Short mmCIF file of C-alpha atoms in Angstrom, two decimals:
data_model
loop_
_atom_site.label_atom_id
_atom_site.label_comp_id
_atom_site.label_asym_id
_atom_site.label_seq_id
_atom_site.Cartn_x
_atom_site.Cartn_y
_atom_site.Cartn_z
CA MET A 12 -34.17 30.66 -21.38
CA LEU A 13 -30.50 31.04 -22.04
CA TRP A 14 -28.52 33.41 -20.01
CA VAL A 15 -25.35 35.25 -20.87
CA ARG A 16 -22.86 35.36 -18.17
CA THR A 17 -19.51 37.40 -18.38
CA ALA A 18 -16.15 35.60 -17.85
CA THR A 19 -12.55 36.56 -18.32
CA LEU A 20 -9.83 35.30 -20.21
CA ALA A 21 -6.21 35.57 -19.19
CA THR A 22 -3.50 36.79 -21.76
CA ALA A 23 -0.07 35.34 -21.44
CA ARG A 24 1.25 36.96 -18.42
CA PRO A 25 2.41 35.59 -15.00
CA LEU A 26 -0.63 34.35 -13.06
CA ASN A 27 0.07 36.93 -10.37
CA ASN A 28 -0.27 39.72 -12.85
CA PHE A 29 -3.04 38.75 -15.35
CA ASN A 30 -4.35 41.19 -17.97
CA TRP A 31 -8.03 40.27 -18.02
CA LYS A 32 -10.07 40.63 -21.11
CA VAL A 33 -13.85 39.83 -21.09
CA ALA A 34 -15.22 36.81 -22.68
CA PHE A 35 -18.77 35.51 -23.12
CA PHE A 36 -20.40 32.32 -22.80
CA VAL A 37 -23.87 30.92 -22.82
CA THR A 38 -25.37 28.84 -19.86
CA GLU A 39 -28.73 27.25 -19.21
CA SER A 40 -29.52 29.25 -16.11
CA PRO A 41 -27.98 32.03 -13.95
CA SER A 42 -26.94 29.51 -11.19
CA SER A 43 -25.46 26.71 -13.61
CA GLU A 44 -21.87 26.15 -13.74
CA PRO A 45 -19.79 27.61 -16.93
CA LEU A 46 -19.35 25.56 -19.76
CA LEU A 47 -15.70 24.60 -20.68
CA SER A 48 -15.04 26.20 -24.04
CA GLU A 49 -11.74 25.89 -26.04
CA MET A 50 -11.66 29.76 -26.13
CA LEU A 51 -11.07 29.94 -22.43
CA LYS A 52 -7.96 27.70 -22.62
CA VAL A 53 -5.01 29.75 -21.22
CA HIS A 54 -1.10 29.48 -21.79
CA LEU A 55 0.12 26.22 -20.21
CA PRO A 56 3.26 27.52 -18.54
CA PHE A 57 1.37 29.93 -16.44
CA VAL A 58 -1.30 27.39 -15.18
CA THR A 59 1.37 24.79 -14.62
CA GLY A 60 3.24 27.29 -12.51
CA PHE A 61 0.14 28.10 -10.34
CA LEU A 62 -0.89 24.41 -9.92
CA LYS A 63 2.57 23.69 -8.63
CA THR A 64 1.77 25.87 -5.70
CA SER A 65 -1.52 24.36 -4.80
CA ASP A 66 -1.56 21.74 -2.26
CA GLY A 67 -3.45 19.02 -4.31
CA PHE A 68 -0.93 19.30 -7.18
CA CYS A 69 2.48 20.27 -5.81
CA ASN A 70 3.91 16.73 -5.75
CA LEU A 71 3.33 16.20 -9.52
CA GLU A 72 6.24 16.39 -11.96
CA ALA A 73 6.19 19.45 -14.35
CA GLU A 74 5.11 17.27 -17.62
CA ASP A 75 2.32 15.78 -15.54
CA LEU A 76 1.20 19.38 -14.47
CA ASP A 77 1.35 20.40 -18.05
CA LYS A 78 -1.04 17.66 -18.89
CA ILE A 79 -3.60 18.69 -16.13
CA ALA A 80 -3.11 22.41 -17.32
CA GLY A 81 -4.18 21.35 -20.58
CA ILE A 82 -7.74 20.62 -19.39
CA CYS A 83 -8.08 23.74 -17.29
CA THR A 84 -10.10 26.99 -18.16
CA ILE A 85 -9.99 30.39 -16.44
CA VAL A 86 -13.34 31.52 -15.10
CA SER A 87 -14.24 34.32 -13.02
CA PHE A 88 -17.00 35.43 -10.58
CA THR A 89 -18.32 38.89 -9.24
CA PRO A 90 -19.02 39.40 -5.46
CA GLU A 91 -21.94 37.27 -4.06
CA GLN A 92 -22.10 35.24 -7.17
CA TYR A 93 -22.52 31.57 -6.55
CA LEU A 94 -19.58 29.29 -7.84
CA MET A 95 -21.95 26.38 -6.73
CA ARG A 96 -25.27 25.71 -4.87
CA ARG A 97 -26.12 23.03 -2.36
CA GLY A 98 -28.32 20.24 -3.81
CA GLU A 99 -27.12 20.93 -7.56
CA MET A 100 -25.36 17.88 -9.40
CA GLY A 101 -21.83 18.96 -9.69
CA ASP A 102 -19.33 18.00 -12.52
CA ILE A 103 -16.58 20.82 -12.11
CA MET A 104 -14.01 21.43 -9.67
CA TYR A 105 -12.22 24.78 -9.13
CA VAL A 106 -8.75 25.87 -7.99
CA LEU A 107 -8.95 29.41 -6.71
CA THR A 108 -6.18 31.66 -8.47
CA GLU A 109 -7.46 34.92 -6.92
CA GLY A 110 -9.92 36.46 -4.45
CA GLN A 111 -12.01 34.74 -1.72
CA VAL A 112 -14.94 32.69 -1.40
CA ARG A 113 -17.10 31.42 1.61
CA VAL A 114 -18.48 28.00 1.92
CA VAL A 115 -21.73 27.84 3.76
CA ILE A 116 -22.12 24.26 5.22
CA PRO A 117 -25.66 23.43 6.73
CA ASP A 118 -25.92 21.80 10.03
CA ASP A 119 -27.68 18.56 9.47
CA SER A 120 -29.18 18.85 12.96
CA GLY A 121 -31.05 22.04 12.18
CA GLY A 122 -28.67 24.40 13.87
CA ASP A 123 -26.85 27.51 12.46
CA PRO A 124 -24.81 26.76 9.35
CA SER A 125 -20.98 27.16 9.49
CA THR A 126 -18.92 29.22 7.19
CA LEU A 127 -15.48 28.41 5.87
CA LEU A 128 -13.45 31.02 4.05
CA LEU A 129 -11.16 29.95 1.23
CA GLY A 130 -8.75 31.84 -1.09
CA THR A 131 -5.96 31.53 -3.57
CA GLY A 132 -4.73 27.81 -4.07
CA ASP A 133 -7.58 26.42 -2.26
CA ILE A 134 -9.78 23.82 -4.05
CA VAL A 135 -13.69 23.89 -4.07
CA GLY A 136 -16.05 21.37 -5.58
CA GLU A 137 -13.56 18.54 -5.59
CA MET A 138 -16.23 16.11 -4.56
CA ALA A 139 -17.63 16.30 -7.96
CA LEU A 140 -14.52 14.49 -9.28
CA LEU A 141 -15.04 11.90 -6.45
CA THR A 142 -18.63 11.10 -6.26
CA ASP A 143 -21.84 11.28 -8.26
CA GLY A 144 -23.79 13.00 -5.51
CA LYS A 145 -25.17 16.47 -5.13
CA ARG A 146 -23.17 19.58 -3.74
CA ARG A 147 -23.24 19.58 -0.03
CA ALA A 148 -22.60 23.22 0.41
CA ASP A 149 -22.97 26.80 -1.15
CA VAL A 150 -19.85 28.40 -2.38
CA ILE A 151 -20.30 32.15 -2.79
CA ALA A 152 -17.70 34.73 -3.97
CA CYS A 153 -16.94 37.22 -1.16
CA THR A 154 -14.61 39.40 -3.73
CA ASP A 155 -13.97 39.21 -7.42
CA VAL A 156 -12.92 35.67 -7.94
CA SER A 157 -10.71 34.02 -10.65
CA ALA A 158 -10.53 30.26 -10.71
CA LEU A 159 -9.02 27.25 -12.97
CA ALA A 160 -11.85 25.10 -13.62
CA MET A 161 -11.52 21.33 -14.38
CA HIS A 162 -14.70 19.45 -16.01
CA LYS A 163 -15.15 15.74 -14.55
CA LYS A 164 -15.39 14.09 -17.94
CA HIS A 165 -12.05 15.78 -19.17
CA VAL A 166 -10.27 14.82 -15.96
CA PHE A 167 -11.21 11.17 -16.30
CA ARG A 168 -10.33 11.11 -19.92
CA LEU A 169 -6.94 12.41 -18.97
CA LEU A 170 -6.58 9.96 -15.97
CA TYR A 171 -7.31 6.84 -18.01
CA ARG A 172 -4.73 7.85 -20.54
CA HIS A 173 -2.15 8.67 -17.78
CA PRO A 174 -3.02 6.75 -14.51
CA PRO A 175 -0.22 8.30 -12.32
CA LEU A 176 -1.74 11.61 -12.49
CA ALA A 177 -4.78 10.43 -10.45
CA SER A 178 -2.51 10.65 -7.37
CA PHE A 179 -3.72 14.30 -7.02
CA LEU A 180 -7.28 12.99 -6.44
CA THR A 181 -5.89 11.15 -3.32
CA ARG A 182 -4.28 14.24 -2.01
CA ILE A 183 -7.39 16.24 -2.50
CA LEU A 184 -9.54 13.53 -0.73
CA VAL A 185 -6.96 13.23 2.30
CA LYS A 186 -7.05 16.92 2.58
CA ARG A 187 -11.03 16.79 2.54
CA ILE A 188 -10.86 14.28 5.20
CA GLN A 189 -8.69 16.31 7.36
CA SER A 190 -10.88 19.63 6.92
CA ILE A 191 -13.29 20.86 9.15
CA ASP A 192 -16.15 19.73 6.99
CA GLY A 193 -14.54 16.57 5.85
CA PHE A 194 -16.63 13.52 5.21
CA ARG A 195 -16.23 10.92 7.68
CA GLN A 196 -18.43 8.04 6.20
CA ILE A 197 -17.46 5.27 3.98
CA GLY A 198 -20.54 3.10 3.59
CA LYS A 199 -21.25 1.54 7.04
CA TYR A 200 -18.06 2.85 8.53
CA ARG A 201 -16.93 6.16 10.14
CA LEU A 202 -13.17 7.31 9.86
CA LEU A 203 -11.54 8.40 13.07
CA GLY A 204 -7.95 9.19 11.96
CA GLU A 205 -4.97 7.88 9.88
CA LEU A 206 -3.00 4.85 11.02
CA GLY A 207 -0.32 4.59 8.28
CA LEU A 208 0.77 5.32 4.84
CA GLY A 209 2.36 3.06 2.27
CA CYS A 210 3.26 3.20 -1.37
CA THR A 211 -0.10 1.99 -2.70
CA ALA A 212 -2.53 2.81 0.14
CA ARG A 213 -3.31 4.65 3.00
CA VAL A 214 -4.96 2.92 6.42
CA TYR A 215 -7.43 4.76 8.48
CA GLU A 216 -8.86 4.04 11.85
CA GLY A 217 -12.59 3.57 11.65
CA ILE A 218 -15.62 2.12 13.40
CA HIS A 219 -18.61 0.29 12.18
CA VAL A 220 -21.44 2.87 12.86
CA HIS A 221 -24.19 0.18 14.05
CA LEU A 222 -22.05 -2.64 15.55
CA GLU A 223 -19.55 0.01 17.18
CA ARG A 224 -16.71 -2.40 16.12
CA PRO A 225 -13.29 -0.99 15.68
CA VAL A 226 -11.74 -1.53 12.47
CA ALA A 227 -8.95 -0.67 10.03
CA ILE A 228 -9.64 0.81 6.49
CA LYS A 229 -7.23 0.62 3.77
CA MET A 230 -7.81 3.18 0.97
CA LEU A 231 -6.17 2.53 -2.44
CA ASN A 232 -4.49 5.38 -4.08
CA HIS A 233 -6.42 6.88 -6.96
CA ALA A 234 -3.73 6.37 -9.32
CA LEU A 235 -3.88 2.75 -8.92
CA MET A 236 -7.63 2.85 -9.52
CA TYR A 237 -7.05 3.96 -13.16
CA ASP A 238 -4.52 1.11 -13.55
CA ASP A 239 -6.52 -2.03 -14.43
CA LEU A 240 -3.65 -4.43 -13.15
CA PHE A 241 -3.26 -2.91 -9.75
CA ARG A 242 -7.17 -2.25 -9.35
CA GLU A 243 -7.67 -5.86 -9.83
CA ARG A 244 -4.90 -6.80 -7.45
CA PHE A 245 -6.32 -4.69 -4.71
CA GLN A 246 -9.68 -6.42 -5.17
CA SER A 247 -8.04 -9.77 -5.38
CA GLU A 248 -6.48 -9.11 -1.95
CA ALA A 249 -9.73 -8.62 -0.48
CA ARG A 250 -11.25 -11.61 -1.85
CA ILE A 251 -8.10 -13.82 -0.84
CA ILE A 252 -7.95 -12.53 2.53
CA ALA A 253 -11.80 -12.75 3.18
CA LYS A 254 -11.59 -16.50 2.48
CA LEU A 255 -8.68 -16.99 5.08
CA GLN A 256 -9.83 -17.51 8.76
CA HIS A 257 -6.84 -18.14 10.78
CA PRO A 258 -5.45 -16.62 14.29
CA ASN A 259 -2.29 -15.58 12.31
CA VAL A 260 -3.78 -13.98 9.30
CA ILE A 261 -5.38 -10.47 9.23
CA GLN A 262 -9.15 -10.76 9.11
CA VAL A 263 -10.94 -8.82 6.35
CA TYR A 264 -14.57 -7.76 7.04
CA ASP A 265 -15.80 -5.88 4.16
CA THR A 266 -14.99 -3.96 1.16
CA GLU A 267 -16.47 -0.56 -0.17
CA HIS A 268 -16.14 1.42 -3.24
CA SER A 269 -16.42 5.24 -2.61
CA HIS A 270 -14.98 8.44 -3.43
CA GLY A 271 -13.51 7.06 -6.53
CA THR A 272 -11.43 4.53 -5.05
CA LEU A 273 -11.57 1.15 -3.09
CA PHE A 274 -11.49 0.55 0.62
CA ILE A 275 -10.76 -2.76 2.40
CA VAL A 276 -12.10 -3.01 5.96
CA MET A 277 -9.95 -5.07 8.36
CA GLU A 278 -9.61 -6.00 11.93
CA LYS A 279 -7.80 -3.22 13.78
CA LEU A 280 -4.61 -4.27 15.55
CA LEU A 281 -2.77 -2.74 18.35
CA GLY A 282 0.88 -3.04 18.00
CA ARG A 283 3.37 -2.55 15.22
CA ASP A 284 4.96 -4.42 12.37
CA LEU A 285 8.17 -6.47 12.77
CA LYS A 286 10.15 -3.94 10.77
CA LYS A 287 9.35 -1.19 13.01
CA GLN A 288 9.86 -3.42 16.20
CA LEU A 289 13.40 -4.31 14.99
CA GLN A 290 14.18 -0.68 14.33
CA GLN A 291 13.43 -0.05 17.82
CA ILE A 292 15.34 -2.93 19.45
CA SER A 293 18.05 -3.57 16.78
CA ARG A 294 17.70 -7.42 17.17
CA PHE A 295 15.58 -10.20 18.66
CA SER A 296 16.95 -12.90 20.99
CA PRO A 297 16.63 -16.45 19.65
CA GLU A 298 14.13 -17.23 22.45
CA LYS A 299 11.93 -14.61 21.00
CA VAL A 300 12.49 -15.31 17.40
CA VAL A 301 11.21 -19.00 17.58
CA PRO A 302 7.58 -18.22 18.54
CA ILE A 303 7.55 -15.44 15.88
CA LEU A 304 8.74 -17.96 13.03
CA ARG A 305 6.41 -20.31 14.39
CA GLN A 306 3.35 -18.15 14.11
CA VAL A 307 4.32 -16.99 10.68
CA CYS A 308 4.90 -20.78 9.60
CA GLU A 309 1.29 -21.48 10.75
CA ALA A 310 -0.01 -18.60 8.76
CA LEU A 311 1.89 -19.56 5.56
CA LEU A 312 1.08 -23.28 5.79
CA TYR A 313 -2.41 -22.50 6.18
CA ALA A 314 -2.56 -20.06 3.27
CA HIS A 315 -0.60 -22.56 1.14
CA GLN A 316 -3.10 -25.31 2.21
CA GLU A 317 -5.92 -22.94 0.98
CA GLY A 318 -4.12 -22.71 -2.36
CA ILE A 319 -2.79 -19.13 -1.78
CA LEU A 320 0.77 -18.16 -2.38
CA HIS A 321 1.66 -14.89 -0.44
CA ARG A 322 4.72 -13.70 -2.69
CA ASP A 323 5.80 -10.71 -0.22
CA VAL A 324 6.70 -12.32 2.98
CA LYS A 325 8.57 -9.62 4.75
CA LEU A 326 9.10 -8.05 8.17
CA ALA A 327 6.76 -5.12 7.36
CA ASN A 328 4.04 -7.56 6.30
CA CYS A 329 4.06 -9.40 9.69
CA PHE A 330 2.32 -7.46 12.50
CA MET A 331 2.96 -8.31 16.20
CA THR A 332 0.18 -7.33 18.46
CA GLU A 333 0.74 -6.02 21.87
CA ASP A 334 0.34 -9.50 23.51
CA GLY A 335 2.90 -11.08 21.09
CA GLN A 336 0.44 -12.67 18.41
CA ILE A 337 1.64 -12.34 14.82
CA LYS A 338 -0.44 -11.30 11.88
CA LEU A 339 0.50 -12.22 8.33
CA MET A 340 -0.89 -9.23 6.33
CA ASP A 341 -0.87 -7.35 2.79
CA PHE A 342 -1.74 -10.09 0.36
CA GLY A 343 -1.53 -7.43 -2.48
CA LEU A 344 0.76 -9.58 -4.50
CA SER A 345 -0.74 -13.13 -3.53
CA ARG A 346 -1.69 -15.46 -6.28
CA PRO A 347 -3.35 -18.93 -6.59
CA LEU A 348 -0.80 -21.70 -6.32
CA GLY A 349 -0.24 -23.24 -9.67
CA THR A 350 -0.69 -19.84 -11.60
CA GLN A 351 1.44 -20.40 -14.74
CA GLU A 352 1.21 -17.08 -16.71
CA ARG A 353 4.25 -15.01 -17.21
CA MET A 354 4.39 -12.35 -14.60
CA SER A 355 6.88 -9.39 -14.10
CA VAL A 356 9.36 -9.83 -11.07
CA GLU A 357 7.33 -8.55 -8.32
CA GLY A 358 8.03 -8.31 -4.63
CA SER A 359 10.67 -6.77 -2.08
CA PRO A 360 14.22 -7.23 -3.57
CA ASP A 361 15.58 -8.04 -0.22
CA TYR A 362 13.23 -11.02 0.11
CA LEU A 363 13.04 -12.38 -3.58
CA ALA A 364 14.15 -15.88 -4.06
CA PRO A 365 16.78 -16.57 -6.67
CA GLU A 366 14.33 -18.56 -9.09
CA VAL A 367 11.94 -15.63 -8.83
CA ILE A 368 14.54 -13.13 -10.12
CA ARG A 369 15.38 -15.40 -12.73
CA GLY A 370 11.82 -15.23 -13.93
CA LYS A 371 10.55 -18.61 -12.95
CA THR A 372 7.01 -18.88 -11.49
CA PRO A 373 7.13 -18.51 -7.72
CA ASP A 374 5.75 -21.40 -5.59
CA GLU A 375 5.59 -22.18 -1.75
CA ARG A 376 9.40 -22.39 -1.50
CA SER A 377 9.72 -18.82 -2.70
CA ASP A 378 7.68 -17.80 0.34
CA ILE A 379 9.91 -19.98 2.69
CA TYR A 380 12.97 -18.50 1.22
CA ALA A 381 11.56 -15.06 2.17
CA LEU A 382 10.82 -16.50 5.68
CA GLY A 383 14.46 -17.48 5.91
CA ILE A 384 15.49 -13.99 5.12
CA MET A 385 13.11 -12.56 7.83
CA ALA A 386 14.66 -15.04 10.46
CA PHE A 387 18.25 -13.89 9.68
CA ALA A 388 17.10 -10.28 9.98
CA LEU A 389 15.32 -10.70 13.25
CA LEU A 390 18.36 -12.55 14.86
CA THR A 391 20.98 -10.11 13.35
CA GLY A 392 19.35 -6.58 12.68
CA ILE A 393 20.61 -6.76 9.14
CA LEU A 394 19.41 -8.26 5.70
CA PRO A 395 21.78 -11.13 4.59
CA PHE A 396 22.16 -9.70 1.04
CA ASN A 397 21.76 -6.12 1.58
CA ALA A 398 23.69 -3.85 -0.96
CA LYS A 399 23.79 -0.17 -2.13
CA ASN A 400 21.35 -0.52 -4.84
CA VAL A 401 18.63 -2.90 -5.97
CA ARG A 402 20.63 -4.57 -8.91
CA GLU A 403 23.36 -5.64 -6.44
CA VAL A 404 20.83 -6.87 -3.95
CA LEU A 405 19.48 -9.30 -6.86
CA VAL A 406 22.88 -10.28 -7.80
CA ASN A 407 23.82 -11.18 -4.22
CA GLN A 408 20.57 -13.22 -3.90
CA ILE A 409 21.58 -15.37 -6.87
CA GLN A 410 25.32 -15.65 -6.34
CA LYS A 411 26.57 -14.71 -2.65
CA PRO A 412 26.68 -17.53 -0.19
CA ILE A 413 24.64 -17.34 2.93
CA PRO A 414 26.51 -15.27 5.57
CA ASP A 415 27.36 -17.38 8.56
CA ILE A 416 24.95 -16.17 11.26
CA ARG A 417 27.40 -17.34 13.96
CA GLU A 418 29.55 -14.30 13.27
CA PHE A 419 26.66 -12.26 14.44
CA VAL A 420 24.98 -14.43 17.04
CA PRO A 421 27.62 -16.87 18.55
CA ALA A 422 25.14 -18.45 20.89
CA ILE A 423 22.66 -19.35 18.37
CA PRO A 424 21.02 -22.53 18.84
CA GLY A 425 21.79 -25.30 16.24
CA ASN A 426 18.21 -25.77 15.20
CA LEU A 427 17.95 -21.95 14.03
CA ILE A 428 21.35 -22.39 12.05
CA ASP A 429 19.80 -25.34 10.37
CA PHE A 430 16.66 -23.47 9.69
CA ILE A 431 18.20 -20.38 8.12
CA GLN A 432 20.80 -22.44 6.08
CA GLY A 433 18.11 -24.71 4.82
CA THR A 434 15.55 -22.06 3.82
CA LEU A 435 18.26 -19.87 1.98
CA VAL A 436 19.38 -22.48 -0.29
CA LYS A 437 19.63 -20.92 -3.71
CA ASP A 438 18.27 -24.03 -5.62
CA PRO A 439 14.72 -24.39 -4.72
CA ASP A 440 14.98 -28.06 -5.46
CA GLN A 441 17.49 -28.38 -2.53
CA ARG A 442 15.72 -25.74 -0.26
CA LEU A 443 14.33 -26.95 3.02
CA SER A 444 10.64 -26.65 2.10
CA ASP A 445 8.78 -29.55 3.87
CA TRP A 446 6.59 -28.31 6.61
CA PRO A 447 7.22 -31.32 9.01
CA THR A 448 10.95 -30.53 9.16
CA ILE A 449 10.47 -26.79 9.35
CA PHE A 450 8.19 -27.23 12.47
CA SER A 451 10.55 -29.76 13.91
CA LEU A 452 13.53 -27.39 13.78
CA LEU A 453 11.24 -24.68 15.35
CA ASN A 454 10.11 -27.12 18.04
CA LEU A 455 6.46 -26.57 17.02
CA ARG A 456 5.29 -30.14 16.71
CA LYS A 457 6.55 -33.50 18.14
CA ARG A 458 9.47 -34.70 16.10
CA SER A 459 8.63 -37.79 14.12
CA LYS A 460 10.96 -40.61 13.57
CA VAL A 461 13.23 -40.20 10.72
CA GLY A 462 14.71 -43.27 9.14
CA PRO A 463 17.14 -43.67 6.27
CA GLY A 464 15.80 -42.78 3.00
CA ALA A 465 12.89 -40.55 4.23
CA THR A 466 12.50 -37.56 1.90
CA ARG A 467 12.28 -34.07 3.35
CA ALA A 468 11.71 -32.21 -0.17
CA THR A 469 12.36 -32.71 -3.77
CA GLY A 470 16.03 -33.88 -4.04
CA HIS A 471 16.61 -34.41 -0.28
CA GLN A 472 17.66 -37.42 1.48
CA SER A 473 17.60 -37.81 5.45
CA ILE A 474 19.99 -40.06 7.24
CA VAL A 475 20.38 -40.88 10.77
CA LEU A 476 23.79 -40.55 12.64
CA THR A 477 24.47 -42.07 16.11
CA CYS A 478 27.27 -41.38 18.40
CA PRO A 479 28.14 -41.32 22.10
CA GLU A 480 26.76 -38.38 24.13
CA THR A 481 30.10 -37.15 24.85
CA SER A 482 30.84 -36.75 21.10
CA VAL A 483 27.77 -34.72 20.14
CA PRO A 484 29.58 -31.41 20.40
CA ALA A 485 32.29 -32.55 18.21
CA LEU A 486 29.85 -33.95 15.60
CA GLN A 487 27.85 -30.79 15.57
CA GLU A 488 30.88 -28.86 14.77
CA ALA A 489 31.87 -31.25 12.04
CA LEU A 490 28.45 -30.95 10.59
CA ARG A 491 28.60 -27.07 10.64
CA GLU A 492 31.92 -27.30 8.89
CA LEU A 493 30.71 -29.73 6.27
CA SER A 494 27.62 -27.45 5.57
CA THR A 495 29.86 -24.78 4.38
CA LYS A 496 30.94 -27.11 1.70
CA ILE A 497 27.61 -28.86 0.64
CA GLU A 498 24.84 -26.58 -0.02
CA GLY A 499 21.54 -27.62 1.51
CA LEU A 500 23.14 -29.83 4.15
CA THR A 501 20.76 -29.49 7.29
CA TRP A 502 20.59 -31.38 10.54
CA SER A 503 18.83 -31.20 13.88
CA ASP A 504 19.45 -32.32 17.43
CA PRO A 505 16.63 -34.53 18.64
CA ARG A 506 17.46 -33.55 22.22
CA SER A 507 16.30 -29.97 21.68
#
């Protein structure tokens, strides 16, 4: 049997002063949701203006709101009429434009249901866009209600054409997580609270329901789920890190695909990243920097040996736990070593190696250059090639000489000077890049004997200088002066 339900159609007036006209459309049953008909399309500027006031959409640009408004229809409900019923399959989301509804949420344990009142600007039925499951609650009109309706198939069609628009799904999901009836379950894990927010993902605290193991859960922004490149990158990060088993690399336990996006489940760390640490204390002493660099070196060496290039080494991607352990994280830009396809220049401008800026394929030496930038920043509190805009930063990376770190840290040990000057050489062929020498400068491993003609890196030669003990300070000073004239000249004191 077919049922006829009345709905209302708005004329071109401001949304807070609609002139309603009666329209009719056919549904399959009294409780089913209204079909979206072209006859119910409303004038875009008014819908756009209303969406701008709704929490799920307020951050979108005007032209993006116009696109979303183009798939909306206006529907209305009378008091006590169901907008949706628990147990039904849902494929429509509503943004309330007028009136009030009550959301009746059953108690899974058999107790009394809870009731939530929602009104103008609130969103109901949003899980229809995020899952393929059944409705979890009844939504009933308390008064005459009007709403913007968005059909799932129309929304998805729009988002695949314009991926950035999908950010509204993330805002809606985050709001739902925070709500009183918000979902808390992601596969085998329960969400406990938000830990952090980045450009591409949010990180939540969670716990494995059965093992009671605390975890961190990284949720990809929905806008990137509709971008094939970023979606694959996020999945690639999970696969890459899951293979890495090292005390200085963050551990990935699991992945989940839920609520329209991807989640990476990782070990939960107590502490903060080095960027936040540096903001708190302004600079680290050389004695504290050396063990930090040692641990990052161990992580990078291990990753390189496993055939993985990180490509985004920076302070914010190195986490220091409360006991001082460093964890290298965020492998979102990582690639297998030897990848030759043309790629856009990616990474953080302040840490990009000159050859990468020029469009050459990055390799291990690019990671080591970024490590040198990190070392300079940790010791001085500033980035060596900082500028007022990204373009100037990139030009500085290519052209500007390495600042003399002794101007900022007069008492800096010679081995750290050598490390920074060697890792920040512009030409990758002349850059300090062999791990034995790097570890030697950081006193990580026993120094091996170096003889004339021993090669440190492509294009490098090592020589041995001997002099009386009393002349060592003068020799070191002479070498420092010489290093300002010969790019790539490094040395170390075997007594250190």
